[in-house]
PDB file of C-alpha atoms in Angstrom:
ATOM      1  CA  MET A  19      -5.180  14.793 -22.762  1.00  0.00           C
ATOM      2  CA  ALA A  20      -2.702  17.475 -23.960  1.00  0.00           C
ATOM      3  CA  ASP A  21       1.023  16.582 -23.820  1.00  0.00           C
ATOM      4  CA  VAL A  22       2.846  17.529 -21.013  1.00  0.00           C
ATOM      5  CA  THR A  23       5.950  18.386 -20.491  1.00  0.00           C
ATOM      6  CA  VAL A  24       8.912  18.006 -18.675  1.00  0.00           C
ATOM      7  CA  ALA A  25       8.684  22.338 -17.296  1.00  0.00           C
ATOM      8  CA  GLU A  26       4.946  21.080 -16.441  1.00  0.00           C
ATOM      9  CA  LEU A  27       6.314  17.644 -14.717  1.00  0.00           C
ATOM     10  CA  PHE A  28       9.144  19.701 -12.816  1.00  0.00           C
ATOM     11  CA  GLU A  29       6.216  22.316 -12.214  1.00  0.00           C
ATOM     12  CA  MET A  30       3.324  19.604 -10.352  1.00  0.00           C
ATOM     13  CA  ALA A  31       7.236  17.873  -8.501  1.00  0.00           C
ATOM     14  CA  ILE A  32       7.768  21.283  -7.216  1.00  0.00           C
ATOM     15  CA  GLY A  33       3.623  22.260  -5.791  1.00  0.00           C
ATOM     16  CA  ALA A  34       4.237  18.634  -4.387  1.00  0.00           C
ATOM     17  CA  GLU A  35       7.367  18.800  -2.352  1.00  0.00           C
ATOM     18  CA  LYS A  36       5.435  22.443  -1.445  1.00  0.00           C
ATOM     19  CA  ALA A  37       2.467  20.433  -0.197  1.00  0.00           C
ATOM     20  CA  ALA A  38       4.378  18.655   1.805  1.00  0.00           C
ATOM     21  CA  GLU A  39       6.046  21.221   3.560  1.00  0.00           C
ATOM     22  CA  GLU A  40       3.177  22.597   4.308  1.00  0.00           C
ATOM     23  CA  LEU A  41       1.310  19.593   5.429  1.00  0.00           C
ATOM     24  CA  TYR A  42       4.641  19.329   8.538  1.00  0.00           C
ATOM     25  CA  HIS A  43       3.628  22.155   9.115  1.00  0.00           C
ATOM     26  CA  GLY A  44       0.562  21.174   9.456  1.00  0.00           C
ATOM     27  CA  LEU A  45       1.624  18.728  11.836  1.00  0.00           C
ATOM     28  CA  ALA A  46       3.744  20.855  13.483  1.00  0.00           C
ATOM     29  CA  ALA A  47       1.416  22.744  14.988  1.00  0.00           C
ATOM     30  CA  LYS A  48      -0.997  20.164  15.362  1.00  0.00           C
ATOM     31  CA  PHE A  49       1.932  18.739  17.922  1.00  0.00           C
ATOM     32  CA  ALA A  50       3.244  22.539  19.506  1.00  0.00           C
ATOM     33  CA  HIS A  51       2.102  20.649  23.469  1.00  0.00           C
ATOM     34  CA  HIS A  52       5.392  18.667  22.514  1.00  0.00           C
ATOM     35  CA  PRO A  53       7.917  20.413  21.009  1.00  0.00           C
ATOM     36  CA  GLU A  54      10.201  17.497  20.386  1.00  0.00           C
ATOM     37  CA  VAL A  55       7.387  16.639  18.140  1.00  0.00           C
ATOM     38  CA  ALA A  56       7.057  19.500  16.504  1.00  0.00           C
ATOM     39  CA  ASP A  57      10.333  20.274  16.028  1.00  0.00           C
ATOM     40  CA  PHE A  58      10.705  17.176  14.004  1.00  0.00           C
ATOM     41  CA  TRP A  59       7.585  17.963  11.815  1.00  0.00           C
ATOM     42  CA  LYS A  60       9.092  21.213  11.620  1.00  0.00           C
ATOM     43  CA  GLU A  61      12.852  20.196   9.956  1.00  0.00           C
ATOM     44  CA  TYR A  62      11.036  17.799   7.828  1.00  0.00           C
ATOM     45  CA  ALA A  63       9.124  20.761   6.500  1.00  0.00           C
ATOM     46  CA  ALA A  64      12.197  22.189   5.905  1.00  0.00           C
ATOM     47  CA  GLU A  65      13.543  19.282   3.920  1.00  0.00           C
ATOM     48  CA  GLU A  66      10.419  19.253   1.994  1.00  0.00           C
ATOM     49  CA  ASN A  67      11.670  23.359   0.930  1.00  0.00           C
ATOM     50  CA  GLY A  68      15.015  22.465   0.368  1.00  0.00           C
ATOM     51  CA  HIS A  69      13.711  19.264  -2.157  1.00  0.00           C
ATOM     52  CA  ALA A  70      11.415  22.025  -4.406  1.00  0.00           C
ATOM     53  CA  GLN A  71      14.136  24.383  -3.866  1.00  0.00           C
ATOM     54  CA  TRP A  72      16.881  21.464  -5.194  1.00  0.00           C
ATOM     55  CA  LEU A  73      14.665  20.406  -7.908  1.00  0.00           C
ATOM     56  CA  GLU A  74      13.776  24.570  -8.801  1.00  0.00           C
ATOM     57  CA  ARG A  75      17.516  25.019  -9.647  1.00  0.00           C
ATOM     58  CA  ILE A  76      17.749  22.211 -11.774  1.00  0.00           C
ATOM     59  CA  ARG A  77      14.945  23.034 -13.703  1.00  0.00           C
ATOM     60  CA  ASN A  78      16.426  26.782 -14.681  1.00  0.00           C
ATOM     61  CA  GLY A  79      19.633  24.990 -15.600  1.00  0.00           C
ATOM     62  CA  LEU A  80      17.526  22.301 -18.556  1.00  0.00           C
ATOM     63  CA  SER A  81      17.456  24.741 -22.090  1.00  0.00           C
ATOM     64  CA  GLN A  82      14.317  25.767 -23.644  1.00  0.00           C
ATOM     65  CA  ASP A  83      14.530  22.436 -25.457  1.00  0.00           C
ATOM     66  CA  GLU A  84      14.612  20.160 -22.665  1.00  0.00           C
ATOM     67  CA  LEU A  85      12.042  21.639 -20.843  1.00  0.00           C
ATOM     68  CA  ALA A  86       9.698  21.257 -24.046  1.00  0.00           C
ATOM     69  CA  ALA A  87      10.165  17.847 -24.490  1.00  0.00           C
ATOM     70  CA  LEU A  88       6.975  15.453 -23.121  1.00  0.00           C
ATOM     71  CA  ALA A  89       6.966  13.957 -19.541  1.00  0.00           C
ATOM     72  CA  ASP A  90       7.334  10.766 -19.153  1.00  0.00           C
ATOM     73  CA  PRO A  91       3.694   9.248 -18.726  1.00  0.00           C
ATOM     74  CA  THR A  92       4.430   7.063 -15.862  1.00  0.00           C
ATOM     75  CA  MET A  93       5.989   9.796 -14.780  1.00  0.00           C
ATOM     76  CA  LEU A  94       3.500  12.376 -15.150  1.00  0.00           C
ATOM     77  CA  ARG A  95       0.636   9.787 -13.516  1.00  0.00           C
ATOM     78  CA  GLU A  96       3.386   9.655 -10.653  1.00  0.00           C
ATOM     79  CA  ALA A  97       2.746  13.789 -10.758  1.00  0.00           C
ATOM     80  CA  ARG A  98      -0.823  13.977 -10.174  1.00  0.00           C
ATOM     81  CA  ALA A  99      -1.143  11.909  -7.574  1.00  0.00           C
ATOM     82  CA  ALA A 100       0.487  12.958  -5.290  1.00  0.00           C
ATOM     83  CA  LEU A 101      -1.052  16.708  -6.413  1.00  0.00           C
ATOM     84  CA  GLN A 102      -4.614  14.653  -5.912  1.00  0.00           C
ATOM     85  CA  VAL A 103      -3.697  14.619  -1.638  1.00  0.00           C
ATOM     86  CA  SER A 104      -5.095  17.147   0.327  1.00  0.00           C
ATOM     87  CA  VAL A 105      -3.418  18.573   2.725  1.00  0.00           C
ATOM     88  CA  GLU A 106      -6.451  19.896   4.740  1.00  0.00           C
ATOM     89  CA  ARG A 107      -7.964  17.027   4.329  1.00  0.00           C
ATOM     90  CA  ALA A 108      -4.684  14.734   5.299  1.00  0.00           C
ATOM     91  CA  LEU A 109      -5.130  17.208   8.407  1.00  0.00           C
ATOM     92  CA  ALA A 110      -7.767  17.080   9.638  1.00  0.00           C
ATOM     93  CA  GLN A 111      -7.735  12.867   9.771  1.00  0.00           C
ATOM     94  CA  VAL A 112      -5.126  12.926  12.287  1.00  0.00           C
ATOM     95  CA  HIS A 113      -6.641  13.076  15.551  1.00  0.00           C
ATOM     96  CA  ASP A 114      -3.385  11.434  17.367  1.00  0.00           C
ATOM     97  CA  LEU A 115       0.589  11.240  17.125  1.00  0.00           C
ATOM     98  CA  GLU A 116      -0.182   7.301  15.679  1.00  0.00           C
ATOM     99  CA  ASP A 117      -2.374   9.279  12.903  1.00  0.00           C
ATOM    100  CA  ALA A 118       0.180  11.738  11.924  1.00  0.00           C
ATOM    101  CA  TYR A 119       3.257   8.525  12.485  1.00  0.00           C
ATOM    102  CA  GLN A 120       1.271   6.823   9.805  1.00  0.00           C
ATOM    103  CA  LEU A 121      -0.001   8.848   7.378  1.00  0.00           C
ATOM    104  CA  VAL A 122       3.891  11.100   7.420  1.00  0.00           C
ATOM    105  CA  GLY A 123       4.891   6.693   6.497  1.00  0.00           C
ATOM    106  CA  GLU A 124       2.683   6.716   3.050  1.00  0.00           C
ATOM    107  CA  LEU A 125       3.923  10.450   2.431  1.00  0.00           C
ATOM    108  CA  GLU A 126       7.614   9.541   1.946  1.00  0.00           C
ATOM    109  CA  ASN A 127       6.523   6.301   0.155  1.00  0.00           C
ATOM    110  CA  SER A 128       4.917   7.949  -1.910  1.00  0.00           C
ATOM    111  CA  GLU A 129       4.977   9.285  -5.500  1.00  0.00           C
ATOM    112  CA  THR A 130       5.727  12.569  -4.691  1.00  0.00           C
ATOM    113  CA  ASN A 131       9.950  11.264  -3.564  1.00  0.00           C
ATOM    114  CA  ALA A 132       9.581   8.572  -7.188  1.00  0.00           C
ATOM    115  CA  VAL A 133       9.151  11.740  -8.783  1.00  0.00           C
ATOM    116  CA  PHE A 134      11.683  14.133  -6.711  1.00  0.00           C
ATOM    117  CA  ASP A 135      14.200  10.994  -7.806  1.00  0.00           C
ATOM    118  CA  PHE A 136      13.230  10.693 -11.422  1.00  0.00           C
ATOM    119  CA  LEU A 137      13.906  14.107 -11.996  1.00  0.00           C
ATOM    120  CA  ILE A 138      17.105  14.559 -10.608  1.00  0.00           C
ATOM    121  CA  THR A 139      18.485  11.482 -12.125  1.00  0.00           C
ATOM    122  CA  HIS A 140      17.382  12.307 -16.058  1.00  0.00           C
ATOM    123  CA  PHE A 141      17.875  15.873 -15.446  1.00  0.00           C
ATOM    124  CA  SER A 142      20.327  16.615 -12.919  1.00  0.00           C
ATOM    125  CA  SER A 143      24.230  16.767 -15.194  1.00  0.00           C
ATOM    126  CA  ASP A 144      26.254  16.501 -11.625  1.00  0.00           C
ATOM    127  CA  ALA A 145      27.290  13.329 -10.533  1.00  0.00           C
ATOM    128  CA  LYS A 146      28.109  13.978  -7.376  1.00  0.00           C
ATOM    129  CA  THR A 147      24.868  15.980  -7.277  1.00  0.00           C
ATOM    130  CA  GLN A 148      22.376  13.510  -7.791  1.00  0.00           C
ATOM    131  CA  ALA A 149      24.904  11.185  -5.610  1.00  0.00           C
ATOM    132  CA  PHE A 150      23.650  13.924  -2.438  1.00  0.00           C
ATOM    133  CA  LEU A 151      20.424  14.112  -3.801  1.00  0.00           C
ATOM    134  CA  ARG A 152      19.595  10.169  -3.370  1.00  0.00           C
ATOM    135  CA  ALA A 153      21.696   9.780   0.137  1.00  0.00           C
ATOM    136  CA  GLN A 154      19.807  13.218   1.541  1.00  0.00           C
ATOM    137  CA  LEU A 155      16.373  10.999   0.232  1.00  0.00           C
ATOM    138  CA  LYS A 156      17.072   8.129   2.025  1.00  0.00           C
ATOM    139  CA  GLU A 157      18.280   9.387   5.042  1.00  0.00           C
ATOM    140  CA  HIS A 158      14.655  11.872   4.920  1.00  0.00           C
ATOM    141  CA  ILE A 159      12.091   9.133   4.436  1.00  0.00           C
ATOM    142  CA  GLY A 160      14.401   6.970   7.232  1.00  0.00           C
ATOM    143  CA  ARG A 161      14.561   9.546   9.351  1.00  0.00           C
ATOM    144  CA  LEU A 162      10.717   8.659  11.052  1.00  0.00           C
ATOM    145  CA  MET A 163      11.467   5.205  12.488  1.00  0.00           C
ATOM    146  CA  ILE A 164      15.390   5.945  13.075  1.00  0.00           C
ATOM    147  CA  ASP A 165      15.135   9.757  14.472  1.00  0.00           C
ATOM    148  CA  PHE A 166      11.942   9.421  15.617  1.00  0.00           C
ATOM    149  CA  PRO A 167      11.804  10.945  19.213  1.00  0.00           C
ATOM    150  CA  THR A 168      12.420   8.549  21.888  1.00  0.00           C
ATOM    151  CA  ARG A 169       8.998   8.750  24.391  1.00  0.00           C
ATOM    152  CA  PHE A 170       6.985   8.616  21.165  1.00  0.00           C
ATOM    153  CA  ARG A 171       8.557   5.221  19.254  1.00  0.00           C
ATOM    154  CA  GLY A 172       5.771   2.643  20.329  1.00  0.00           C
ATOM    155  CA  ALA A 173       2.374   2.358  18.543  1.00  0.00           C
ATOM    156  CA  ALA A 174       0.662   2.664  21.929  1.00  0.00           C
ATOM    157  CA  MET A 175       2.384   5.902  22.485  1.00  0.00           C
ATOM    158  CA  ARG A 176       1.673   7.396  19.801  1.00  0.00           C
ATOM    159  CA  ARG A 177      -2.012   7.017  20.463  1.00  0.00           C
ATOM    160  CA  ARG A 178      -2.041   8.785  23.415  1.00  0.00           C
ATOM    161  CA  VAL A 179      -0.927  12.035  22.038  1.00  0.00           C
ATOM    162  CA  THR A 180      -3.699  13.577  20.770  1.00  0.00           C
ATOM    163  CA  ALA A 181      -3.630  16.500  17.985  1.00  0.00           C
ATOM    164  CA  GLN A 182      -4.343  19.760  18.403  1.00  0.00           C
ATOM    165  CA  GLY A 183      -7.086  22.321  16.401  1.00  0.00           C
TER     166      GLY A 183
END
């Protein structure tokens, strides 16, 4: 296995955030017949896009030496695992809103966010930015349980909402 640089780890992490954004857009399309649910997924997509942009900003602020350094092997495994998720395959397995809810629960507690947290912790030089991004990530993860549209918070109700397309 070839040595992987910090720059490549950033590219993997950015790719995983963009894949998550694509997944959320797919969920919004599958539940367009319930606008409040579609809007919820669209907000998640926008946040994933924001995560990718933050990673790009942090990466762009690093020196050539920092970018050329070898990536942390554990985070490299995590990033590779995050990139193994096929958006198309995941969306094909969403038959109802409960499937979508469970998928998002798994995604938001997956490797993608662990890598994001690692990169902001180790490569963002601004403590305020680190604190802001960590708070945003925590809020992002918790939103599924707290802000999901009220009438769809129960699993039984979510099972009755069939995915379209």
